[in-house]
Coordinates of C-alpha atoms in Angstrom, one line a residue:
G1 CA 26.2 43.2 0.5
R2 CA 24.1 45.9 -1.2
Y3 CA 21.5 46.4 1.6
E4 CA 23.6 46.1 4.7
Q5 CA 22.5 49.6 5.8
Y6 CA 18.9 48.2 6.3
K7 CA 18.1 46.2 9.4
H8 CA 15.4 43.7 9.8
G9 CA 12.2 45.6 10.7
D10 CA 13.2 49.0 9.4
T11 CA 10.4 50.9 7.7
F12 CA 10.5 53.6 5.1
A13 CA 8.2 55.5 2.7
A14 CA 8.0 54.4 -0.9
E15 CA 6.0 55.8 -3.9
W16 CA 3.7 53.1 -5.1
I17 CA 0.7 52.6 -7.5
N18 CA -1.9 54.5 -5.6
G19 CA 0.5 56.9 -3.7
P20 CA 3.0 56.5 -0.9
V21 CA 3.2 53.3 1.2
K22 CA 5.1 52.3 4.3
A23 CA 7.5 49.5 3.4
T24 CA 8.9 47.2 6.1
V25 CA 12.3 45.5 5.6
I26 CA 12.2 41.7 6.1
K27 CA 15.4 39.7 5.8
D28 CA 14.5 36.1 4.8
E29 CA 16.3 33.3 2.9
A30 CA 13.4 33.1 0.3
A31 CA 14.8 36.2 -1.5
D32 CA 17.7 35.4 -3.9
P33 CA 20.2 38.2 -3.8
K34 CA 21.7 37.2 -7.2
F35 CA 18.3 37.6 -9.0
G36 CA 17.5 41.1 -10.1
T37 CA 17.8 43.7 -7.4
G38 CA 17.8 41.0 -4.7
V39 CA 14.6 42.6 -3.3
M40 CA 11.1 41.3 -3.6
T41 CA 7.6 42.5 -2.6
I42 CA 5.3 40.0 -1.1
T43 CA 1.6 39.4 -1.2
P44 CA 0.9 36.9 1.6
W45 CA -2.8 36.4 0.7
H46 CA -2.2 35.2 -2.8
D47 CA 1.1 33.4 -2.9
H48 CA 2.3 30.3 -1.1
T49 CA 5.9 31.5 -0.7
D50 CA 4.9 34.9 0.5
F51 CA 2.4 33.3 2.9
D52 CA 5.2 31.3 4.4
I53 CA 7.4 34.3 4.8
A54 CA 4.6 36.3 6.6
E55 CA 3.9 33.2 8.9
R56 CA 7.6 33.2 9.8
H57 CA 7.8 36.8 10.7
G58 CA 4.2 37.5 12.0
L59 CA 3.3 39.9 9.0
E60 CA -0.2 41.1 8.3
K61 CA -2.0 39.5 5.5
Q62 CA -4.3 41.6 3.3
Q63 CA -6.7 40.3 0.7
I64 CA -6.4 42.0 -2.8
I65 CA -8.2 39.8 -5.1
G66 CA -11.8 38.8 -4.3
F67 CA -13.1 35.3 -4.7
D68 CA -14.7 36.4 -7.9
G69 CA -11.2 37.1 -9.4
R70 CA -11.6 40.9 -9.3
L71 CA -9.6 43.4 -7.4
L72 CA -10.9 44.7 -4.1
D73 CA -11.2 48.3 -2.8
V74 CA -7.6 48.3 -1.6
A75 CA -6.6 48.5 -5.4
G76 CA -8.0 51.9 -5.6
E77 CA -8.9 53.0 -9.2
F78 CA -8.4 49.4 -10.4
T79 CA -11.2 48.1 -8.0
G80 CA -13.5 45.7 -9.9
Q81 CA -11.1 44.9 -12.7
S82 CA -10.2 41.3 -13.4
I83 CA -6.6 40.4 -13.0
T84 CA -6.1 40.2 -16.8
E85 CA -7.7 43.6 -17.2
A86 CA -5.9 45.2 -14.3
R87 CA -2.3 44.1 -15.1
P88 CA -1.6 46.2 -18.3
N89 CA -3.4 49.2 -16.7
I90 CA -1.2 49.0 -13.7
V91 CA 1.9 48.7 -15.9
E92 CA 0.8 51.9 -17.7
K93 CA 0.3 53.6 -14.3
L94 CA 3.6 52.6 -13.1
K95 CA 5.2 54.0 -16.4
D96 CA 3.3 57.3 -16.0
K97 CA 4.7 57.7 -12.5
G98 CA 8.2 56.9 -13.6
L99 CA 8.4 53.9 -11.4
L100 CA 8.7 51.3 -14.2
V101 CA 12.3 50.3 -15.0
K102 CA 11.7 47.3 -17.2
V103 CA 9.1 44.9 -18.7
D104 CA 10.6 41.4 -19.5
D105 CA 8.1 39.7 -21.9
K106 CA 10.4 36.7 -22.2
Y107 CA 10.6 36.0 -18.4
I108 CA 9.5 32.2 -17.9
H109 CA 8.2 31.0 -14.6
N110 CA 5.8 28.3 -13.4
L111 CA 2.1 28.9 -13.4
A112 CA -0.5 26.7 -11.6
L113 CA -3.3 26.0 -14.1
N114 CA -6.7 24.6 -13.7
E115 CA -6.5 21.1 -15.0
R116 CA -9.7 21.3 -17.1
G117 CA -10.3 24.9 -17.8
K118 CA -6.5 25.8 -18.0
G119 CA -7.2 29.1 -16.2
V120 CA -4.5 30.5 -13.9
I121 CA -5.1 29.5 -10.2
E122 CA -4.8 32.4 -7.8
P123 CA -4.2 31.3 -4.2
Q124 CA -6.5 32.7 -1.5
I125 CA -6.7 32.3 2.3
K126 CA -9.7 30.7 3.5
L127 CA -10.9 29.3 6.8
Q128 CA -10.3 25.5 6.6
W129 CA -10.4 22.3 8.6
F130 CA -7.0 20.8 9.4
I131 CA -5.7 17.7 11.0
D132 CA -2.8 18.4 13.5
V133 CA -0.1 15.9 12.5
N134 CA 2.3 17.0 15.2
R135 CA 0.2 16.6 18.3
P136 CA 0.8 13.4 20.3
V137 CA -2.6 11.7 20.1
V138 CA -1.9 8.1 19.2
E139 CA -1.2 5.3 21.7
W140 CA 1.3 3.4 19.8
K141 CA 3.4 0.5 21.2
G142 CA 3.1 1.9 24.8
Q143 CA 4.0 5.5 23.8
L144 CA 1.9 8.6 23.0
R145 CA 3.0 9.7 19.6
S146 CA 1.9 12.1 17.0
L147 CA 0.4 11.0 13.7
K148 CA 3.5 11.9 11.8
E149 CA 5.6 9.9 14.1
V150 CA 3.5 6.8 13.8
M151 CA 3.4 7.2 10.0
R152 CA 7.2 7.0 10.0
A153 CA 7.5 4.3 12.7
V154 CA 5.3 1.7 10.9
I155 CA 7.7 1.6 8.0
E156 CA 11.0 1.8 10.1
D157 CA 9.7 -1.0 12.3
S158 CA 8.7 -3.2 9.3
D159 CA 5.1 -3.2 10.4
V160 CA 4.2 -2.2 6.9
E161 CA 6.5 -3.3 3.9
I162 CA 6.6 -1.1 0.9
I163 CA 7.4 -3.0 -2.4
P164 CA 9.7 -2.0 -4.1
K165 CA 11.8 -1.0 -1.2
R166 CA 13.3 2.1 -3.0
F167 CA 10.0 4.0 -2.5
E168 CA 10.5 4.0 1.3
K169 CA 13.0 6.9 0.7
I170 CA 10.3 8.9 -1.0
Y171 CA 7.7 8.0 1.6
Y172 CA 10.1 9.2 4.4
S173 CA 10.8 12.5 2.6
W174 CA 7.0 13.2 2.3
I175 CA 6.4 12.3 6.0
D176 CA 9.4 14.4 7.2
N177 CA 8.1 17.5 5.5
L178 CA 4.5 16.8 6.3
R179 CA 2.3 19.8 7.3
D180 CA -1.1 19.9 9.1
W181 CA -3.5 18.2 6.6
C182 CA -6.2 20.4 5.2
I183 CA -9.2 18.1 4.9
S184 CA -12.0 20.5 3.9
R185 CA -12.9 21.3 0.2
Q186 CA -15.1 23.9 -1.3
I187 CA -16.8 21.5 -3.7
W188 CA -20.3 19.9 -4.0
W189 CA -19.3 16.3 -4.4
G190 CA -18.1 14.5 -1.2
H191 CA -19.0 13.9 2.3
Q192 CA -20.2 17.1 3.9
I193 CA -18.2 18.1 7.1
P194 CA -20.3 16.8 10.1
V195 CA -20.3 20.0 11.9
W196 CA -23.3 22.4 12.5
Y197 CA -23.5 26.0 13.7
K198 CA -26.1 28.1 15.5
A199 CA -25.0 31.5 16.6
D200 CA -21.8 30.9 18.7
E201 CA -22.7 27.3 19.3
V202 CA -20.8 24.5 17.3
Y203 CA -21.9 20.9 17.2
A204 CA -20.0 17.9 15.7
G205 CA -21.5 14.4 15.4
V206 CA -22.5 11.7 13.0
K207 CA -26.2 12.7 13.3
S208 CA -27.6 16.2 12.9
P209 CA -28.4 18.1 16.1
E210 CA -31.9 18.4 17.5
G211 CA -33.7 21.7 17.5
Q212 CA -34.1 24.6 15.0
G213 CA -31.6 27.0 13.6
W214 CA -28.7 24.8 13.0
K215 CA -26.7 25.2 9.8
Q216 CA -24.3 22.6 8.6
D217 CA -20.8 23.4 7.4
P218 CA -21.0 23.7 3.6
D219 CA -17.6 22.3 3.0
T220 CA -17.0 18.6 1.9
L221 CA -14.2 16.3 3.0
D222 CA -11.1 15.8 0.9
T223 CA -11.6 12.7 -1.1
W224 CA -8.3 11.3 0.1
F225 CA -9.7 11.7 3.7
S226 CA -12.7 9.7 2.9
S227 CA -10.9 7.0 1.0
S228 CA -8.3 6.8 3.8
L229 CA -11.0 5.1 5.9
W230 CA -11.3 2.3 3.4
T231 CA -9.5 -0.6 4.9
W232 CA -11.5 -0.8 8.2
S233 CA -14.8 1.1 7.4
T234 CA -15.7 -1.4 4.7
L235 CA -15.4 -4.3 7.4
I236 CA -17.9 -2.8 9.8
N237 CA -20.9 -5.0 10.7
P238 CA -23.8 -3.5 8.6
D239 CA -26.3 -4.5 11.1
L240 CA -24.7 -2.2 13.7
S241 CA -23.6 0.7 11.5
D242 CA -26.6 2.8 12.5
D243 CA -26.4 2.1 16.1
Y244 CA -25.0 5.5 17.3
S245 CA -25.1 4.4 20.9
L246 CA -21.9 2.3 20.3
S247 CA -18.5 3.8 20.4
L248 CA -16.4 3.2 17.2
Q249 CA -14.1 0.8 19.2
D250 CA -17.1 -1.2 20.3
L251 CA -18.5 -1.2 16.7
L252 CA -15.1 -2.6 15.4
E253 CA -14.9 -5.1 18.2
R254 CA -18.4 -6.5 17.3
S255 CA -17.7 -6.7 13.6
P256 CA -16.6 -10.2 12.7
D257 CA -15.2 -9.2 9.2
F258 CA -12.9 -6.6 10.9
K259 CA -11.6 -9.1 13.3
A260 CA -11.1 -11.6 10.7
Y261 CA -9.6 -9.7 7.8
H262 CA -8.0 -6.5 9.3
P263 CA -5.2 -5.7 8.6
T264 CA -5.2 -6.3 5.0
S265 CA -2.5 -8.6 3.8
V266 CA -1.6 -6.8 0.6
M267 CA -2.6 -3.3 -0.7
E268 CA -1.9 -2.8 -4.4
T269 CA -1.9 0.7 -5.8
G270 CA 0.1 3.2 -8.0
W271 CA 3.4 4.7 -6.8
D272 CA 2.0 8.1 -7.7
I273 CA -0.5 8.1 -4.8
L274 CA 1.9 6.6 -2.2
F275 CA 1.6 9.9 -0.2
F276 CA -1.9 11.0 -1.3
W277 CA -3.6 7.7 -0.4
V278 CA -1.4 5.1 1.2
A279 CA 0.2 7.4 3.8
R280 CA -3.2 8.9 4.6
I281 CA -4.6 5.4 5.2
V282 CA -1.8 4.7 7.6
L283 CA -2.5 8.0 9.4
S284 CA -6.3 7.5 9.8
T285 CA -6.2 3.7 10.5
T286 CA -3.4 3.8 13.2
Y287 CA -5.4 6.6 15.0
V288 CA -8.8 4.9 14.7
T289 CA -7.9 1.2 15.2
R290 CA -4.4 1.2 16.8
Q291 CA -3.5 -1.3 14.1
V292 CA -1.6 -0.9 10.7
P293 CA -4.1 -1.0 7.7
F294 CA -2.0 -3.5 5.8
E295 CA 1.1 -5.6 6.0
K296 CA 2.5 -5.0 2.7
V297 CA 2.1 -2.3 -0.1
Y298 CA 2.8 -3.3 -3.7
L299 CA 3.2 -0.3 -5.9
H300 CA 2.8 -0.6 -9.7
G301 CA 4.0 2.0 -12.2
L302 CA 2.2 4.4 -14.4
V303 CA 0.8 3.4 -17.8
R304 CA 2.2 5.7 -20.5
T305 CA 1.8 6.0 -24.2
E306 CA 4.5 4.5 -26.6
Q307 CA 5.9 8.1 -26.7
G308 CA 6.2 8.1 -22.8
K309 CA 3.2 10.5 -22.0
K310 CA 1.2 9.5 -19.0
M311 CA -2.2 8.0 -19.8
S312 CA -4.9 10.0 -18.0
K313 CA -8.6 10.1 -17.9
S314 CA -8.4 13.9 -18.1
D315 CA -6.7 13.5 -21.6
P316 CA -8.9 11.1 -23.5
G317 CA -6.4 11.2 -26.4
S318 CA -3.7 9.6 -24.4
I319 CA -5.5 6.5 -23.3
I320 CA -6.2 3.0 -24.6
D321 CA -9.8 2.4 -23.6
P322 CA -10.4 -1.2 -22.3
M323 CA -14.0 -1.0 -23.6
D324 CA -12.5 -0.6 -27.2
V325 CA -9.8 -3.1 -27.1
I326 CA -11.4 -6.0 -25.1
P327 CA -14.0 -6.8 -27.7
E328 CA -11.4 -7.1 -30.4
Y329 CA -8.4 -8.6 -28.6
G330 CA -9.9 -10.1 -25.4
T331 CA -9.6 -9.3 -21.7
D332 CA -6.7 -11.7 -21.2
A333 CA -4.6 -10.1 -23.8
L334 CA -5.0 -6.7 -22.1
R335 CA -4.2 -8.2 -18.7
L336 CA -1.1 -9.9 -20.1
A337 CA 0.1 -6.7 -21.9
L338 CA -0.1 -4.8 -18.5
V339 CA 1.8 -7.4 -16.5
S340 CA 4.6 -8.3 -19.1
G341 CA 7.9 -6.6 -19.2
V342 CA 7.5 -4.5 -16.2
N343 CA 8.7 -4.7 -12.6
A344 CA 7.2 -3.2 -9.3
G345 CA 7.0 0.5 -9.3
Q346 CA 8.3 0.8 -12.9
D347 CA 6.4 2.8 -15.4
M348 CA 5.4 1.1 -18.7
R349 CA 4.9 2.1 -22.3
M350 CA 1.8 0.7 -23.8
G351 CA 0.6 0.3 -27.3
I352 CA -1.9 -1.7 -29.3
S353 CA 1.0 -3.9 -30.7
K354 CA 1.7 -5.2 -27.2
I355 CA -1.9 -6.2 -26.8
V356 CA -1.9 -7.8 -30.2
D357 CA 1.3 -9.8 -29.3
N358 CA -0.4 -11.1 -26.1
R359 CA -3.6 -12.0 -28.0
N360 CA -1.4 -14.1 -30.3
F361 CA 0.0 -15.8 -27.3
C362 CA -3.5 -16.6 -26.1
N363 CA -4.3 -18.1 -29.5
K364 CA -1.1 -20.1 -29.3
L365 CA -2.3 -21.7 -26.0
W366 CA -5.8 -22.4 -27.5
N367 CA -4.2 -24.3 -30.4
I368 CA -2.0 -26.2 -28.0
A369 CA -5.1 -27.3 -26.1
R370 CA -6.9 -28.3 -29.3
Y371 CA -4.0 -30.5 -30.4
I372 CA -3.6 -32.1 -26.9
E373 CA -7.4 -32.8 -26.8
S374 CA -7.2 -34.4 -30.2
S375 CA -4.4 -36.7 -29.1
G376 CA -6.5 -38.7 -26.8
K377 CA -8.3 -38.5 -23.5
G378 CA -5.2 -39.1 -21.5
Q379 CA -6.9 -40.8 -18.5
G380 CA -4.9 -42.0 -15.6
A381 CA -1.8 -41.0 -14.0
P382 CA 1.0 -39.7 -16.3
E383 CA 3.8 -42.3 -17.0
P384 CA 6.8 -40.9 -18.7
K385 CA 8.1 -43.3 -21.4
Q386 CA 10.3 -41.4 -23.7
P387 CA 13.1 -39.0 -22.8
A388 CA 10.9 -36.2 -23.9
D389 CA 8.3 -37.2 -21.4
H390 CA 10.8 -37.2 -18.6
W391 CA 12.2 -33.8 -19.8
I392 CA 8.8 -32.0 -19.9
L393 CA 7.5 -33.2 -16.6
N394 CA 10.8 -32.3 -15.0
K395 CA 10.6 -28.8 -16.6
L396 CA 7.0 -28.5 -15.3
S397 CA 8.1 -29.4 -11.8
I398 CA 10.9 -26.8 -11.8
L399 CA 8.5 -24.3 -13.3
T400 CA 5.8 -24.8 -10.5
G401 CA 8.4 -24.1 -7.9
V402 CA 9.8 -21.0 -9.8
I403 CA 6.2 -19.6 -10.3
D404 CA 5.2 -20.1 -6.6
N405 CA 8.4 -18.3 -5.6
D406 CA 7.9 -15.5 -8.1
L407 CA 4.3 -14.9 -7.0
T408 CA 5.2 -15.1 -3.2
N409 CA 7.9 -12.4 -3.8
F410 CA 5.6 -10.2 -6.0
R411 CA 7.6 -10.8 -9.3
F412 CA 4.6 -10.9 -11.4
S413 CA 6.3 -10.0 -14.8
E414 CA 9.0 -12.6 -14.2
A415 CA 6.4 -15.3 -13.5
Y416 CA 4.6 -14.5 -16.7
Q417 CA 7.8 -14.5 -18.6
N418 CA 8.7 -17.9 -17.2
L419 CA 5.3 -19.3 -18.1
Y420 CA 5.5 -17.8 -21.6
H421 CA 8.9 -19.4 -22.2
F422 CA 7.6 -22.7 -20.9
I423 CA 4.3 -22.6 -23.0
W424 CA 5.8 -21.4 -26.3
D425 CA 9.3 -22.9 -26.2
D426 CA 9.3 -26.0 -24.0
L427 CA 5.8 -27.2 -24.5
A428 CA 4.8 -26.1 -28.0
D429 CA 8.2 -25.9 -29.9
W430 CA 9.9 -29.0 -28.3
Y431 CA 7.6 -31.4 -26.4
I432 CA 4.5 -31.3 -28.7
E433 CA 6.7 -31.5 -31.9
S434 CA 8.5 -34.4 -30.3
S435 CA 5.3 -36.1 -29.3
K436 CA 3.8 -36.1 -32.8
A437 CA 5.4 -39.3 -33.7
E438 CA 4.6 -41.2 -30.5
P439 CA 2.2 -39.1 -28.3
N440 CA 1.7 -39.9 -24.6
P441 CA -1.8 -38.6 -24.0
A442 CA -1.6 -38.9 -20.2
V443 CA 1.5 -36.8 -20.1
L444 CA 0.2 -34.3 -22.6
R445 CA -3.1 -33.8 -20.6
H446 CA -1.3 -33.6 -17.2
V447 CA 1.1 -31.0 -18.6
L448 CA -1.8 -29.0 -20.1
D449 CA -4.0 -29.2 -16.9
S450 CA -1.0 -28.0 -14.8
T451 CA -0.1 -25.2 -17.1
L452 CA -3.8 -23.9 -17.0
V453 CA -3.6 -23.9 -13.1
L454 CA -0.4 -22.0 -13.1
F455 CA -1.5 -19.5 -15.9
H456 CA -5.0 -19.0 -14.5
P457 CA -4.1 -15.9 -12.3
F458 CA -2.7 -14.1 -15.4
A459 CA -5.3 -15.1 -18.0
P460 CA -8.4 -16.3 -16.1
F461 CA -10.9 -16.3 -19.0
I462 CA -9.1 -18.4 -21.7
T463 CA -7.8 -20.8 -19.2
E464 CA -11.2 -21.4 -17.6
A465 CA -12.7 -21.9 -21.1
I466 CA -10.1 -24.5 -21.9
W467 CA -10.6 -26.1 -18.6
Q468 CA -14.3 -26.4 -19.0
N469 CA -13.8 -27.7 -22.6
L470 CA -11.6 -30.4 -21.2
G471 CA -14.6 -31.8 -19.1
H472 CA -13.6 -30.5 -15.6
E473 CA -16.5 -29.8 -13.3
E474 CA -14.6 -27.8 -10.7
L475 CA -13.6 -24.2 -11.3
L476 CA -10.1 -23.7 -12.2
A477 CA -9.6 -21.1 -9.5
S478 CA -10.2 -23.7 -6.8
Q479 CA -7.2 -25.9 -8.0
L480 CA -4.0 -26.3 -6.1
S481 CA -0.5 -25.9 -7.6
P482 CA 0.3 -29.1 -9.5
K483 CA 2.2 -31.9 -7.7
P484 CA 5.4 -33.1 -9.3
V485 CA 5.5 -36.5 -11.2
K486 CA 8.4 -38.7 -10.5
T487 CA 10.9 -38.7 -13.4
D488 CA 14.3 -40.0 -14.3
T489 CA 16.7 -37.2 -14.5
S490 CA 19.1 -39.3 -16.7
E491 CA 16.3 -39.7 -19.2
A492 CA 15.5 -35.9 -19.2
A493 CA 19.2 -35.2 -19.7
K494 CA 19.1 -37.3 -22.9
F495 CA 16.4 -34.9 -24.3
D496 CA 18.7 -32.0 -23.3
E497 CA 21.3 -33.4 -25.6
I498 CA 18.8 -34.0 -28.3
Q499 CA 17.8 -30.3 -28.0
K500 CA 21.4 -29.1 -28.4
I501 CA 22.0 -31.3 -31.4
V502 CA 18.8 -30.2 -33.2
A503 CA 19.2 -26.4 -32.3
E504 CA 22.8 -26.3 -33.6
A505 CA 21.9 -28.4 -36.7
R506 CA 19.0 -26.0 -37.4
H507 CA 21.1 -23.0 -37.0
L508 CA 23.9 -24.2 -39.3
I509 CA 21.4 -25.3 -42.0
A510 CA 19.8 -21.8 -41.8
V511 CA 23.0 -19.8 -42.1
T512 CA 24.6 -22.0 -44.8
G513 CA 21.5 -22.5 -46.9
A514 CA 22.1 -26.2 -47.0
K515 CA 19.2 -28.4 -48.2
K516 CA 18.3 -31.3 -45.8
P517 CA 21.9 -32.4 -45.2
K518 CA 22.7 -35.7 -43.5
L519 CA 23.7 -35.8 -39.8
E520 CA 26.5 -38.2 -39.1
Y521 CA 27.8 -39.6 -35.8
Q522 CA 30.2 -42.0 -34.3
D523 CA 29.5 -44.3 -31.3
S524 CA 26.4 -42.8 -29.8
P525 CA 23.6 -45.0 -28.3
L526 CA 21.5 -41.9 -27.9
L527 CA 21.6 -41.0 -31.6
E528 CA 21.1 -44.5 -32.5
E529 CA 18.0 -44.7 -30.3
Q530 CA 16.5 -41.3 -31.1
G531 CA 17.8 -40.8 -34.6
S532 CA 14.3 -40.7 -36.2
L533 CA 13.2 -38.0 -33.8
I534 CA 16.4 -35.9 -34.3
E535 CA 16.0 -36.3 -38.1
R536 CA 12.4 -35.0 -37.9
L537 CA 13.0 -32.2 -35.5
G538 CA 16.1 -31.1 -37.4
R539 CA 14.7 -31.2 -40.8
L540 CA 17.5 -33.5 -41.8
G541 CA 18.0 -35.7 -44.7
A542 CA 19.0 -38.7 -42.5
V543 CA 20.8 -39.5 -39.3
Q544 CA 23.4 -42.2 -39.7
E545 CA 26.4 -43.7 -37.9
V546 CA 29.7 -43.8 -39.6
S547 CA 32.8 -45.7 -38.7
T548 CA 35.4 -42.9 -39.2
S549 CA 35.4 -39.1 -38.9
Q550 CA 33.8 -37.5 -41.9
A551 CA 34.3 -34.1 -43.7
G552 CA 31.6 -31.5 -42.9
L553 CA 30.7 -29.1 -40.1
K554 CA 31.2 -30.4 -36.6
L555 CA 28.5 -29.7 -34.0
V556 CA 30.4 -28.2 -31.1
G557 CA 27.6 -27.7 -28.6
T558 CA 27.1 -31.4 -27.8
K559 CA 29.4 -34.0 -26.0
Y560 CA 28.9 -36.4 -28.9
D561 CA 30.9 -36.7 -32.1
V562 CA 28.4 -35.4 -34.7
W563 CA 28.8 -33.8 -38.2
L564 CA 26.5 -32.1 -40.7
D565 CA 27.2 -33.3 -44.2
I566 CA 27.8 -29.9 -45.7
D567 CA 30.5 -29.3 -48.3
K568 CA 33.4 -27.1 -47.5
A569 CA 32.6 -24.6 -50.3
T570 CA 29.2 -23.8 -48.8
A571 CA 30.7 -23.5 -45.3
Q572 CA 33.7 -21.3 -46.5
A573 CA 31.3 -19.0 -48.3
Y574 CA 29.4 -18.5 -45.1
A575 CA 32.6 -17.9 -43.2
K576 CA 33.6 -15.2 -45.8
K577 CA 30.2 -13.6 -45.4
L578 CA 30.7 -13.4 -41.7
A579 CA 34.1 -11.8 -42.1
E580 CA 32.6 -9.2 -44.4
Q581 CA 29.8 -8.4 -41.9
K582 CA 32.3 -8.1 -39.1
S583 CA 34.4 -5.6 -41.1
Q584 CA 31.4 -3.5 -42.0
R585 CA 30.3 -3.4 -38.3
E586 CA 33.8 -2.4 -37.2
L587 CA 33.8 0.5 -39.6
A588 CA 30.4 1.6 -38.3
V589 CA 31.6 1.4 -34.6
K590 CA 34.7 3.4 -35.5
R591 CA 32.7 6.1 -37.4
L592 CA 30.2 6.5 -34.5
E593 CA 33.0 6.6 -31.9
G594 CA 34.8 9.3 -34.0
R595 CA 31.6 11.4 -34.1
L596 CA 31.2 11.2 -30.4
A597 CA 34.9 12.1 -29.8
N598 CA 34.3 15.2 -32.0
K599 CA 34.2 18.1 -29.5
P600 CA 32.3 20.6 -31.9
Y601 CA 29.8 17.9 -32.5
I602 CA 29.2 17.4 -28.8
E603 CA 29.0 21.1 -28.1
R604 CA 26.7 22.1 -31.0
A605 CA 24.5 19.0 -31.7
P606 CA 21.0 18.8 -30.0
K607 CA 21.0 16.4 -27.0
D608 CA 18.4 14.2 -28.7
L609 CA 20.7 13.7 -31.7
I610 CA 23.8 12.9 -29.4
D611 CA 21.6 10.3 -27.5
E612 CA 20.5 8.8 -30.7
T613 CA 24.2 8.5 -31.8
K614 CA 25.2 6.8 -28.5
Q615 CA 22.3 4.4 -28.9
S616 CA 23.4 3.6 -32.5
L617 CA 26.9 3.0 -31.1
D618 CA 25.7 0.6 -28.5
A619 CA 23.5 -1.2 -31.0
E620 CA 26.5 -1.6 -33.5
K621 CA 28.7 -2.9 -30.6
Q622 CA 26.1 -5.5 -29.7
I623 CA 25.8 -6.7 -33.3
L624 CA 29.6 -6.8 -33.6
K625 CA 29.9 -8.9 -30.4
A626 CA 27.3 -11.3 -31.7
L627 CA 29.2 -11.6 -35.0
E628 CA 32.5 -12.4 -33.2
A629 CA 30.7 -15.1 -31.2
E630 CA 29.3 -16.5 -34.3
I631 CA 32.6 -16.5 -36.1
T632 CA 34.3 -18.3 -33.0
S633 CA 31.6 -21.0 -33.0
F634 CA 31.6 -21.5 -36.7
S635 CA 35.4 -21.7 -36.8
K636 CA 35.2 -24.6 -34.4
S637 CA 32.8 -26.3 -36.6
L638 CA 35.2 -26.1 -39.5
E639 CA 38.0 -27.7 -37.5

């Protein structure tokens, strides 16, 4: 286009800040022909992109800014000025020389800032230590391969499994674009580089060299390099760690812990350091030991505020400090809040309310234990007698298998939710309420003990406290998964039917406002046998058998002929209320759909407002769907 007359490598004289300079034409894809003039100057010593251009084309790199942040002699009259001082002065000089075309004060670009001081970071070229990731140095599965190749191969060959699997793509992207790793840092804190210099001599070793005049390299190792040695260095025999006559391979071979426990079964860490730590561990461990460091990597998500901001120790205002919340709500409540409602690799929003909810759940478990303890010692093997006994033991057996499967497959949140449902709903709301009339202490105690075993990995403190209060001598952590108790599935199925009857009766009573109506049935041995239990659980006036079909609301969720003695006027009033609510929701849906179909609204409204409208529409549709289902079900009850 505009500069076809110039060839790569051409030079020409150009007036510049401190007089004429010789400019060299470099054609490179880094320049954007559509941005401004399509031409850019480069400063390879102080810019990453410019450095890459200079590397590609073998250009000279000249330092302009000193390590003290002031301009060097090459800057002429601006020598010694800081960057902030020099910038306006240089602009004035360019203006005086007629070289300034425009100053764009509204131009927005990315600046690298110091995390703590927030000062602008100016890149500098310094002599550093690097690890060559492309050089073939690792004997891996019979081939000499580079570190980079091995890092990719361990995932491709399933020697290491990343959970969740979707992060493999991110891992490969990092590895494929991997450059030589700079492992030296110019900071005080860290392992000092084990290299010494004396004149032209260089010595590297684990011990300092003998003789006078040696000076150790002042740089320290990158913290990720030091921590990448974790999986195997922590397993070295401490009695041999100071024996420098041994090679590292001999040292590992003579370390029982390394031979017994390496590689690690599961490494658990955050997805945000998959590259910084996990990949570096793979690099160093495969090189040193010729083994993978671990078999599986489980990645958790980031903890964020309720507004979605990442919690970080560098921003104290964003965090929930465990030292503050544990004394008030308990360690278990915090643990449960962190595991609930979040899958592997998924970020979570965390607030005090979530911790409070889980504290309340822990209190629920404590109260369950107190009730069961007060119901009798429950010594001996559990023997189910009532349908509810068979039902809860069958539920417990199923739960045990589900929890084992969830934990084996790293579904920690699902495991907790299954336990939560069992403890709060099945055990507390149904079985314990059912047992109050005729408790079975042995079954109650067996279910509680088994529940504590299953729940212990999630809430170790409260479960151990309850376990000890119950008189157990062994630690809860040493217990195996509970073994199933033989049950009669037909008896358990009876309680399923009782549940259906009670749940539907409670719902109809709640929505119609009926006061302790009678439940009437025809030809049902189950209701005849369990009538008193159904009456108490359903908060009914009575449960009685009738010879002919009666007026009232029919229960449609059970296979038995059952009615609630609720008069038609009450039922029809509720049906009318449902119809009115349905009409209101239909109007709301129509209004929101019209707003989103309005082109000017979509073009002019802020994105946040449009998203809020879409969310409101989805919510209204869900309510409408639930109302329609309720109307259908209630209509059947009226038939």
